[in-house]
PDB file of C-alpha atoms and ligand atoms in Angstrom:
ATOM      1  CA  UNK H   1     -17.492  15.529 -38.192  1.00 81.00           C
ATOM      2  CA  UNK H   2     -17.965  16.616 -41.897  1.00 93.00           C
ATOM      3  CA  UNK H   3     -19.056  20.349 -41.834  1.00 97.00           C
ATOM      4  CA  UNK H   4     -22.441  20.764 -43.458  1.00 98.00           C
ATOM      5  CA  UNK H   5     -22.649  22.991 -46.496  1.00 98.00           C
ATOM      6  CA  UNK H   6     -25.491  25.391 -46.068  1.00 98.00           C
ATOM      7  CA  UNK H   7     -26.142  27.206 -49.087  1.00 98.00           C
ATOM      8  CA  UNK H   8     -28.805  30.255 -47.973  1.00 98.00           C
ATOM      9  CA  UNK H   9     -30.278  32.104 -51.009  1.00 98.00           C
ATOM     10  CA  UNK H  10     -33.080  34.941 -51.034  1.00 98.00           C
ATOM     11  CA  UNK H  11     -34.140  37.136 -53.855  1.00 97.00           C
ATOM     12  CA  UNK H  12     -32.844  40.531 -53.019  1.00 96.00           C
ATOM     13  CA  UNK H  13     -35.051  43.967 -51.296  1.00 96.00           C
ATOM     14  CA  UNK H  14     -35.490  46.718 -53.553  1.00 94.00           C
ATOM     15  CA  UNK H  15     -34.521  49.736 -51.322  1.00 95.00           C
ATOM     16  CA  UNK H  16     -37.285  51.980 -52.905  1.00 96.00           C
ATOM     17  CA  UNK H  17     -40.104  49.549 -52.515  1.00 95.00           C
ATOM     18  CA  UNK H  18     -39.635  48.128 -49.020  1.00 95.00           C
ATOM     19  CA  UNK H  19     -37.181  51.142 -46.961  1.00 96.00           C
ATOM     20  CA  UNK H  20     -38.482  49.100 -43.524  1.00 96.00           C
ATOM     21  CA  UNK H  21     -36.757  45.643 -44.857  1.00 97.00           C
ATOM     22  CA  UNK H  22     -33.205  47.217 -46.312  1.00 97.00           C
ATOM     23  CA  UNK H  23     -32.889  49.227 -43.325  1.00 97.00           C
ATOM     24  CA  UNK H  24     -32.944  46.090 -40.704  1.00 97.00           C
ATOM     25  CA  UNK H  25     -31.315  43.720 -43.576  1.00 98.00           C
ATOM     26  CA  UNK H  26     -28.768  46.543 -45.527  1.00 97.00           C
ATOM     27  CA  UNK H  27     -27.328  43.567 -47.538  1.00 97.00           C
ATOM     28  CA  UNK H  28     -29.881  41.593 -47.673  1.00 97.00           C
ATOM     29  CA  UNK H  29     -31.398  38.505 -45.771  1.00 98.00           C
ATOM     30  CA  UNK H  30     -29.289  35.841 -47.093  1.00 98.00           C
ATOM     31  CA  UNK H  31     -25.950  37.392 -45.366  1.00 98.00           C
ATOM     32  CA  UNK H  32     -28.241  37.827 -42.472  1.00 98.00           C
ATOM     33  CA  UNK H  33     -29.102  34.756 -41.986  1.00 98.00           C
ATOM     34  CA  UNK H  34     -26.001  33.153 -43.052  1.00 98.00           C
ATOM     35  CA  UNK H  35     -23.648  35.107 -40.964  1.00 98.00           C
ATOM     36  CA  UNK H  36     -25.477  33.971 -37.761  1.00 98.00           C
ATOM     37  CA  UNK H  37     -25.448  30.364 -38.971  1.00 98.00           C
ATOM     38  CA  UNK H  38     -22.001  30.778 -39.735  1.00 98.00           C
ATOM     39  CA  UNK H  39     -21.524  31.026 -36.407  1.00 98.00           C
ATOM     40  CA  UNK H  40     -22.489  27.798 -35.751  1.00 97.00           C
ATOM     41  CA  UNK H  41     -19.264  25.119 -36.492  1.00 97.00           C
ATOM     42  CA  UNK H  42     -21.175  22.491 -37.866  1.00 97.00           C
ATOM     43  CA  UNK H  43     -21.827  24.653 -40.622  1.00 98.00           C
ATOM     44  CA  UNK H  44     -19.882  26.068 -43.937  1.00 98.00           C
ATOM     45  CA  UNK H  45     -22.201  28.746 -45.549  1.00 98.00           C
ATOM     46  CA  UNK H  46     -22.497  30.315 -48.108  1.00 98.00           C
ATOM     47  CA  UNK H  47     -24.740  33.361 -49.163  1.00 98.00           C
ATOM     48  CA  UNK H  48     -26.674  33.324 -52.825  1.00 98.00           C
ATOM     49  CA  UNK H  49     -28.999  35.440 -54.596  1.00 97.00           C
ATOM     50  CA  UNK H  50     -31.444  35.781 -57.445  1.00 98.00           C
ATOM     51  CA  UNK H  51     -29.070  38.268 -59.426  1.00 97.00           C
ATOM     52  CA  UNK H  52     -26.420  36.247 -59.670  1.00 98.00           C
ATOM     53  CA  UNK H  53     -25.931  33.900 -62.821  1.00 98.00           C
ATOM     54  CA  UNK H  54     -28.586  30.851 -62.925  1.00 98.00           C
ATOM     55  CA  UNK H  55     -30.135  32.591 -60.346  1.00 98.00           C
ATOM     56  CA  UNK H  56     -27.699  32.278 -58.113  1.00 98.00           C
ATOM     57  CA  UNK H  57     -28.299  28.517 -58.132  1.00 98.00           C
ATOM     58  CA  UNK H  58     -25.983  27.060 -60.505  1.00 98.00           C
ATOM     59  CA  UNK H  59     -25.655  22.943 -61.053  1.00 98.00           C
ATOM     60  CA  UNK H  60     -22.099  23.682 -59.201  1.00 98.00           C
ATOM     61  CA  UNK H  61     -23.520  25.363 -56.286  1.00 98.00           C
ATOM     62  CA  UNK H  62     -26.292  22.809 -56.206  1.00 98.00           C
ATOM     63  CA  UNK H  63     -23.679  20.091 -56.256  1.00 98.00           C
ATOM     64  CA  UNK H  64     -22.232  21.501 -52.833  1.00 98.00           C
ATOM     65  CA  UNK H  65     -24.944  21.883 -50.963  1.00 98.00           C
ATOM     66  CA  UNK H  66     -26.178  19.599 -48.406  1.00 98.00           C
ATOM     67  CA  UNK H  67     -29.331  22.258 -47.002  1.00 98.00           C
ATOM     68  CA  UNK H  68     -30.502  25.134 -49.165  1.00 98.00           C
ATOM     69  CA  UNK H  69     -32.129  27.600 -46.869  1.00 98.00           C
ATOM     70  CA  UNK H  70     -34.967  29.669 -49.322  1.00 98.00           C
ATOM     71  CA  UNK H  71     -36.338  33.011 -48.718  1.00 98.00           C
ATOM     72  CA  UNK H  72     -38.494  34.648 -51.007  1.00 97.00           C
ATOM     73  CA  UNK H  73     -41.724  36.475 -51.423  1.00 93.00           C
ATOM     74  CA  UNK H  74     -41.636  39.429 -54.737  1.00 94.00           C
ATOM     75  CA  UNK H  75     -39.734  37.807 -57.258  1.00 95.00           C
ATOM     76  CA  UNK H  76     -40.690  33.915 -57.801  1.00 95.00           C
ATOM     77  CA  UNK H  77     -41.800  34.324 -61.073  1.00 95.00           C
ATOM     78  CA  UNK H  78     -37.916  35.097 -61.799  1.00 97.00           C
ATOM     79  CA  UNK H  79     -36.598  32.289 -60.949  1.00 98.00           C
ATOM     80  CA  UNK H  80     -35.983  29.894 -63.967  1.00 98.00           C
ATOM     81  CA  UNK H  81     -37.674  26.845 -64.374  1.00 98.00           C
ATOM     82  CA  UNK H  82     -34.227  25.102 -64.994  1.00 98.00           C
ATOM     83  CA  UNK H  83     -32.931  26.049 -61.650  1.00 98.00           C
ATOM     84  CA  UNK H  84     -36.249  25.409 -60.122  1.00 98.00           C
ATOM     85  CA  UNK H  85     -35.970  21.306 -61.593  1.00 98.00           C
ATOM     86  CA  UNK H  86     -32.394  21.356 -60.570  1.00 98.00           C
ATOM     87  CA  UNK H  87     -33.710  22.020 -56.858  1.00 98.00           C
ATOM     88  CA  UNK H  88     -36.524  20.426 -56.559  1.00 98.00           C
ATOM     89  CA  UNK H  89     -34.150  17.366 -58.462  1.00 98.00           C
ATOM     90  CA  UNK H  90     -31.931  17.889 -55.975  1.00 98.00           C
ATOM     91  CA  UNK H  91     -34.457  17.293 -52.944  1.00 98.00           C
ATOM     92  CA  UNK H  92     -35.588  14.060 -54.717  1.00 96.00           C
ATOM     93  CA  UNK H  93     -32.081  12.892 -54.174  1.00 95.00           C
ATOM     94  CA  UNK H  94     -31.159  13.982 -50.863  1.00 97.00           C
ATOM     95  CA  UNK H  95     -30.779  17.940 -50.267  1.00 98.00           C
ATOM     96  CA  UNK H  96     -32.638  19.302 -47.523  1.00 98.00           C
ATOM     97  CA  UNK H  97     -34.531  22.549 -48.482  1.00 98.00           C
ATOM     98  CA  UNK H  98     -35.858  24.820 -45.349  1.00 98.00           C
ATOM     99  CA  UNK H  99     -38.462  27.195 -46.874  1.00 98.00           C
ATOM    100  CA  UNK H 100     -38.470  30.207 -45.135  1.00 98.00           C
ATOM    101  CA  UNK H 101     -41.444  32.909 -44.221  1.00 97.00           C
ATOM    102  CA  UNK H 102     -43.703  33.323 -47.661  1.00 95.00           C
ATOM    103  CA  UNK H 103     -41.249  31.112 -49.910  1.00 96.00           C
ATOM    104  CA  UNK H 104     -44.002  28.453 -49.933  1.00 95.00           C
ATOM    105  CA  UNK H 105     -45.515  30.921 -53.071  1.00 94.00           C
ATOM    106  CA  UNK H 106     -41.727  30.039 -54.875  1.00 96.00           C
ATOM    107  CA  UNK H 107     -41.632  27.436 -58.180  1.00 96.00           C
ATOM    108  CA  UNK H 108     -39.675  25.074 -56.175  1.00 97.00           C
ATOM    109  CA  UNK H 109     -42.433  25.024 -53.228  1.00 97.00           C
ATOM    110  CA  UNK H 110     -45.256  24.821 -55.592  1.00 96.00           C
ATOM    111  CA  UNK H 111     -43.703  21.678 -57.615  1.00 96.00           C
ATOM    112  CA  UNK H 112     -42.618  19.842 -54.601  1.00 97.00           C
ATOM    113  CA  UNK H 113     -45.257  19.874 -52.597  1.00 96.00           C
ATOM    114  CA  UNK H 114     -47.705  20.810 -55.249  1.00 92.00           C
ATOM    115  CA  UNK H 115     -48.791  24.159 -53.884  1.00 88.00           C
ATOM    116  CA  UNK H 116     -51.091  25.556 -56.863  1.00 74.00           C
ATOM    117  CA  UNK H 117     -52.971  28.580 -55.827  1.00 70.00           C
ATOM    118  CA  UNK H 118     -52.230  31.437 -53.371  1.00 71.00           C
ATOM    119  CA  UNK H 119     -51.497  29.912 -49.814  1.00 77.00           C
ATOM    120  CA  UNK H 120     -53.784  31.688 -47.215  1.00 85.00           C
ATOM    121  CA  UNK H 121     -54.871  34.906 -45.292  1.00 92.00           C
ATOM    122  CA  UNK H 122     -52.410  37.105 -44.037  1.00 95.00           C
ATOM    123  CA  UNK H 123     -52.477  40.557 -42.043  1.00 97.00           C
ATOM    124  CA  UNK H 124     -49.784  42.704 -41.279  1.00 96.00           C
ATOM    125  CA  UNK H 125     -49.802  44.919 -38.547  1.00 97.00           C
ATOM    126  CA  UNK H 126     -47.003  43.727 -36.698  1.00 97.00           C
ATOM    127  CA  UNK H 127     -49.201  41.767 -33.805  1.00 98.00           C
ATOM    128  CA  UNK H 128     -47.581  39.788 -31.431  1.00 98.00           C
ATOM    129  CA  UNK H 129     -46.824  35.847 -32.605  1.00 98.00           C
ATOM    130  CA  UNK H 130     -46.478  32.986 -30.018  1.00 98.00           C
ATOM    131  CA  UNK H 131     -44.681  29.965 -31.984  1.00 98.00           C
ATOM    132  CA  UNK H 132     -45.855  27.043 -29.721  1.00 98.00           C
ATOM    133  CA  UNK H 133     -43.886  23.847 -29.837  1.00 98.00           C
ATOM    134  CA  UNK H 134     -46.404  21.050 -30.505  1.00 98.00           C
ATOM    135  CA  UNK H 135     -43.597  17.769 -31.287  1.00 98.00           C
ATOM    136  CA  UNK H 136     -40.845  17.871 -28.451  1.00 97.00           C
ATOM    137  CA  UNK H 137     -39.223  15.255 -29.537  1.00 97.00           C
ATOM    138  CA  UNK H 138     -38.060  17.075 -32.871  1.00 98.00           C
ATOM    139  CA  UNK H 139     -35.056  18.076 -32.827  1.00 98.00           C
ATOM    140  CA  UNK H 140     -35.966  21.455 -34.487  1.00 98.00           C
ATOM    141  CA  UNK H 141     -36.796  21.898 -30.489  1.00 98.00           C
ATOM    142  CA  UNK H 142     -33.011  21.264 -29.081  1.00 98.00           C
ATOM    143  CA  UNK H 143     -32.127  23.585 -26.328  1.00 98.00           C
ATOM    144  CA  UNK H 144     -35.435  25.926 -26.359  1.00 98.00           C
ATOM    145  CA  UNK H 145     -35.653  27.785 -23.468  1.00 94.00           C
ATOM    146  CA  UNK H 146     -39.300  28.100 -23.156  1.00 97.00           C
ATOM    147  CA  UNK H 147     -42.572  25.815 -24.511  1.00 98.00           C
ATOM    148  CA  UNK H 148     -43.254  29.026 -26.792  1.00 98.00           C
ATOM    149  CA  UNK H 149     -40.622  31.726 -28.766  1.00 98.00           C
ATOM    150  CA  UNK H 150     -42.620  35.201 -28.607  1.00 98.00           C
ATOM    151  CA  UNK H 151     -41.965  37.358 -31.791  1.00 98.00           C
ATOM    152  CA  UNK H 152     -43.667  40.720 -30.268  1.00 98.00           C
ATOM    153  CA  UNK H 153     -44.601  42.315 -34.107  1.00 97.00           C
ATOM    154  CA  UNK H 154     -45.010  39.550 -36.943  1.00 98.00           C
ATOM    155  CA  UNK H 155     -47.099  39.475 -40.008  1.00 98.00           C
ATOM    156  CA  UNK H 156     -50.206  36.947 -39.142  1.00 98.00           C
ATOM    157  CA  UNK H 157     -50.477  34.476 -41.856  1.00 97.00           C
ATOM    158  CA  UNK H 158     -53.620  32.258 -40.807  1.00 96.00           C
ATOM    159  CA  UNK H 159     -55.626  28.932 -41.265  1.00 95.00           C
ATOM    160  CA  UNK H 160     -56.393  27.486 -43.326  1.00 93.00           C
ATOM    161  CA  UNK H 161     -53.165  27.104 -44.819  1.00 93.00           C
ATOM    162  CA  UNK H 162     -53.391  25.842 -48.295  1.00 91.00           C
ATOM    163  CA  UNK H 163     -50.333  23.212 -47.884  1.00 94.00           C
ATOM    164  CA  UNK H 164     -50.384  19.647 -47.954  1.00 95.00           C
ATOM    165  CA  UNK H 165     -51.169  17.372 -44.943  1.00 96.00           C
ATOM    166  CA  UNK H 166     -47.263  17.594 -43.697  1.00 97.00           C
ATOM    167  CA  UNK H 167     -45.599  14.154 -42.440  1.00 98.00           C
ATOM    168  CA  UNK H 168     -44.712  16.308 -39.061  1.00 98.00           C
ATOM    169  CA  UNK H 169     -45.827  19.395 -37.158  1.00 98.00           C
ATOM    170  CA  UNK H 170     -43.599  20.991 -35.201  1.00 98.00           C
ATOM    171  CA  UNK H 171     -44.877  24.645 -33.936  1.00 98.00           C
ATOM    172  CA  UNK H 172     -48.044  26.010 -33.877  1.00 98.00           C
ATOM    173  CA  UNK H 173     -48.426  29.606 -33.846  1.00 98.00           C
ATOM    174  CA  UNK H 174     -51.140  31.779 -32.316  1.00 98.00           C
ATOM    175  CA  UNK H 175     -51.513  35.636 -33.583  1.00 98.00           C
ATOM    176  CA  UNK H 176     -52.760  38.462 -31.188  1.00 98.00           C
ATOM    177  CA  UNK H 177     -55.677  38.912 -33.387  1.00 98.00           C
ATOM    178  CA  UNK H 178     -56.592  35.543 -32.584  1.00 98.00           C
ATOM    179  CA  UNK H 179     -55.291  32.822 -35.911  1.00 98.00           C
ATOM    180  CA  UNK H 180     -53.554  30.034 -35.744  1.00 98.00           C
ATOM    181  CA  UNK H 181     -50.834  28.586 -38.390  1.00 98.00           C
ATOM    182  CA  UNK H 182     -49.415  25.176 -38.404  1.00 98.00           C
ATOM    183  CA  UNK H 183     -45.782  27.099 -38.273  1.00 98.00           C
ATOM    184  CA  UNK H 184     -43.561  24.485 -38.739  1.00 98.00           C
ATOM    185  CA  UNK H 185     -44.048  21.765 -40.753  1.00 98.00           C
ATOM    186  CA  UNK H 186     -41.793  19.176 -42.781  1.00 98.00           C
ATOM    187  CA  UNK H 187     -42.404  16.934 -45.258  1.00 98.00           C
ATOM    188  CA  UNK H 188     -40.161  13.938 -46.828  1.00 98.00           C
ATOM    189  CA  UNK H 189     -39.729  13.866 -50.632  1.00 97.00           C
ATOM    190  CA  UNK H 190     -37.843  11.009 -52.391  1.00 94.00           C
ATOM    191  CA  UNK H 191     -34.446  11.090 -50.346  1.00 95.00           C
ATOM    192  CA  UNK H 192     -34.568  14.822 -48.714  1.00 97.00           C
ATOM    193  CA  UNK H 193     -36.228  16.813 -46.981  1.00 98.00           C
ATOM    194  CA  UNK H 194     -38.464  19.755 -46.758  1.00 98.00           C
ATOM    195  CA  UNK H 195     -39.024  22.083 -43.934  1.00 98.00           C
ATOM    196  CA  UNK H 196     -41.466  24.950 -44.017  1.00 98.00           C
ATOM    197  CA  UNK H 197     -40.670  27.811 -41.109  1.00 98.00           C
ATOM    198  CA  UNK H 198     -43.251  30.512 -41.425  1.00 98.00           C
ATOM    199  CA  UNK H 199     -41.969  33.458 -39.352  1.00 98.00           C
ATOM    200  CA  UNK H 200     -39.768  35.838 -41.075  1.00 97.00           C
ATOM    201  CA  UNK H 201     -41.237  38.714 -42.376  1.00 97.00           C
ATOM    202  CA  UNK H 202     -39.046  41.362 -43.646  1.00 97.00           C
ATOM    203  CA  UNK H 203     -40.018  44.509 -42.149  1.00 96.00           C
ATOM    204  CA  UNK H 204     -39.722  42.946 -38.529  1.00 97.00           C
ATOM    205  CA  UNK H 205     -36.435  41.939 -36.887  1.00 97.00           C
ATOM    206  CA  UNK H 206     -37.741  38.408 -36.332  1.00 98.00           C
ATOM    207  CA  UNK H 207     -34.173  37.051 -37.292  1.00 98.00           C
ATOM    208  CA  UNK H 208     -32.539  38.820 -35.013  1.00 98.00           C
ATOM    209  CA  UNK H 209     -34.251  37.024 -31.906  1.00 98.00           C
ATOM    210  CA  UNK H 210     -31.678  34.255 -31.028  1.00 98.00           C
ATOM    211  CA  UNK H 211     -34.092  31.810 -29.927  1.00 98.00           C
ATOM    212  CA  UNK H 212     -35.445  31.931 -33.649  1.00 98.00           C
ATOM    213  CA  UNK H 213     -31.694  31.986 -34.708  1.00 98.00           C
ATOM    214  CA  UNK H 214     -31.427  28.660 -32.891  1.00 98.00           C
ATOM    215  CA  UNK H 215     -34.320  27.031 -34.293  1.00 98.00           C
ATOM    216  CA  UNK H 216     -33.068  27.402 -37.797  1.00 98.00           C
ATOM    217  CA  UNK H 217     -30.292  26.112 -37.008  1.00 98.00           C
ATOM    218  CA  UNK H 218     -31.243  23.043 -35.382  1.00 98.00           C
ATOM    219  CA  UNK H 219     -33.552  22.423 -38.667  1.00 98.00           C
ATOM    220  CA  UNK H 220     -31.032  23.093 -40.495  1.00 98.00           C
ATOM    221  CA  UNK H 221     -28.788  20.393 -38.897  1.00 98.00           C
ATOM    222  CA  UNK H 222     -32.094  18.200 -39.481  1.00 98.00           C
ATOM    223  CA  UNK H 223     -32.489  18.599 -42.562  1.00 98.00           C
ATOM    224  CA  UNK H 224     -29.322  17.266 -43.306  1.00 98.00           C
ATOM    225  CA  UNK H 225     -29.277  14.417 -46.091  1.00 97.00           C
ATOM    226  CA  UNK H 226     -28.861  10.902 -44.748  1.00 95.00           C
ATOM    227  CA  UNK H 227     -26.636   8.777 -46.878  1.00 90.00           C
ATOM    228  CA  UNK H 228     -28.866   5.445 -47.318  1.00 89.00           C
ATOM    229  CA  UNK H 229     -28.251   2.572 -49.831  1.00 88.00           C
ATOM    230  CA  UNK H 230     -28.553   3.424 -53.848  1.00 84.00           C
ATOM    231  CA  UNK H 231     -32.582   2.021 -54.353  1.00 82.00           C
ATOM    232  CA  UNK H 232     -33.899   0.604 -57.629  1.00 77.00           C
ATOM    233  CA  UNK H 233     -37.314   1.538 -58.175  1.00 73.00           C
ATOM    234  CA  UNK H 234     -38.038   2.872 -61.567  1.00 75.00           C
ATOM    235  CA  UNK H 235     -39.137   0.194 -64.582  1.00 81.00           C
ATOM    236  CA  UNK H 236     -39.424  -3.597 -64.394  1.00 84.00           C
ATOM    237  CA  UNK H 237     -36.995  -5.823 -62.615  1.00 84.00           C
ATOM    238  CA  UNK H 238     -35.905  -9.369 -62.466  1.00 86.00           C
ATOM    239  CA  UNK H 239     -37.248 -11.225 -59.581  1.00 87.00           C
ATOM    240  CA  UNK H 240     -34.596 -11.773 -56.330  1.00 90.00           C
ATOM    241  CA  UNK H 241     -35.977 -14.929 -55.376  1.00 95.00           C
ATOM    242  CA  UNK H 242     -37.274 -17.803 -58.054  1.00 94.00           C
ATOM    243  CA  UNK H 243     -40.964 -17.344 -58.533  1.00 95.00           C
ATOM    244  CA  UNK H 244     -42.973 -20.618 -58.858  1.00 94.00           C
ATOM    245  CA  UNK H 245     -45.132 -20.027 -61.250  1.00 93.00           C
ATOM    246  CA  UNK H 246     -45.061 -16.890 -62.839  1.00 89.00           C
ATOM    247  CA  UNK H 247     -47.889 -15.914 -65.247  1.00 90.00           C
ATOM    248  CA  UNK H 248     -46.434 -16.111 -68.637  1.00 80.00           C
ATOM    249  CA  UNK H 249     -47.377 -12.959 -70.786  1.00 76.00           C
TER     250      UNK H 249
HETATM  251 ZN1   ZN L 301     -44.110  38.811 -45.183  1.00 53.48          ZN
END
């Protein structure tokens, strides 16, 4: 089988504003996330950030990847609204995009889904976060070893979340001080994909729990593109089929 080229990308943690986050992620989330996915054979990953030239997202790097995992939450602002068409262009035409934790607030989220104003509430005190699985036929599901993944210290981020009506929910999560969040979503745009994942928060080791490690990976695999026929849709055609009597104009 043809590997799938993960590209994951995240903005960067400045040491002196969040010491919590660079001490559990030294070089970053991206490596992170994409040395435990590495792991995994269907993949070939690579790791990307917002320093890098075009943002780390250049047309080339675009051009290779089948599922661009996104994590950001400080910096969206510096992202470029070239490379932000080029991936939300990029969706439209097949890429799967897994939005990870608060990226939902990034230029690419906002224009795809048309996200326009702050998302929701939020609280964090590190409660305790039970990410319920509501489809289990998804195959964001595969291999779970329990109905629920318990992430004992999250940030809360609550309803009502201020995202679209998604085509599919996946997990629901409940928060110790008593919210709810539609946790895992996905929505279909053009050819691709879009998955929102909310937990994630930097200053917790929620990445490091495996059964959270699997998930991502198994959304990653879904979000995969498909490879369906070339479509036509844009501007007037000629008819297949003789019409009878067409109106004349
Ligand atoms: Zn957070």
């Amino acid at each position: 089988m043809k590997k799938i080229r993960v590209t994951v990308w995240s903005e960067g943690i400045d040491p002196q504003l969040e010491p919590r986050a660079i001490a559990l992620y030294p070089n970053d989330i991206n490596t992170y996330l994409a040395e435990f996915l590495g792991k995994d054979t269907d993949f070939e990953v690579v790791a990307r950030n917002l320093s890098q030239p075009e943002n780390g997202l250049s047309q080339e790097i675009i051009d290779n990847t089948d599922v661009l995992v996104w994590w950001s939450h400080l910096y969206d602002d510096q992202v470029s609204d070239e490379v932000t068409n080029r991936v939300v262009e990029a969706v439209l035409n097949g890429m799967g995009l897994l939005f990870l934790h608060a990226s939902l607030g990034s230029k690419p989220a906002k224009k795809l889904l048309g996200i326009n104003s702050n998302v929701g509430k939020y609280r964090e005190v590190g409660e305790m976060e039970r990410v319920w699985v509501v489809n289990r036929s998804h195959p964001a599901v595969e291999g779970m070893e329990k109905e629920y993944i318990e992430i004992p210290g999250s940030e809360m981020y609550g309803e009502p979340y201020g995202i679209p009506t998604p085509d599919d929910i996946v997990f629901i999560s409940w928060f110790e001080g008593g919210e709810v969040l539609r946790s895992g979503v996905s929505w279909h745009k053009g050819a691709g994909k879009v998955f929102f994942f909310a937990p994630g928060h930097e200053e917790f080791p929620v990445y490091y729990n495996t059964e959270i490690q699997k998930v991502i990976g198994n959304i990653v695999r879904w979000l995969k593109p498909v490879c369906g026929p070339a479509i036509t849709f844009r501007g007037e055609i000629g008819s297949m089929e003789p019409i009878k009597n067409p109106v004349k104009k």
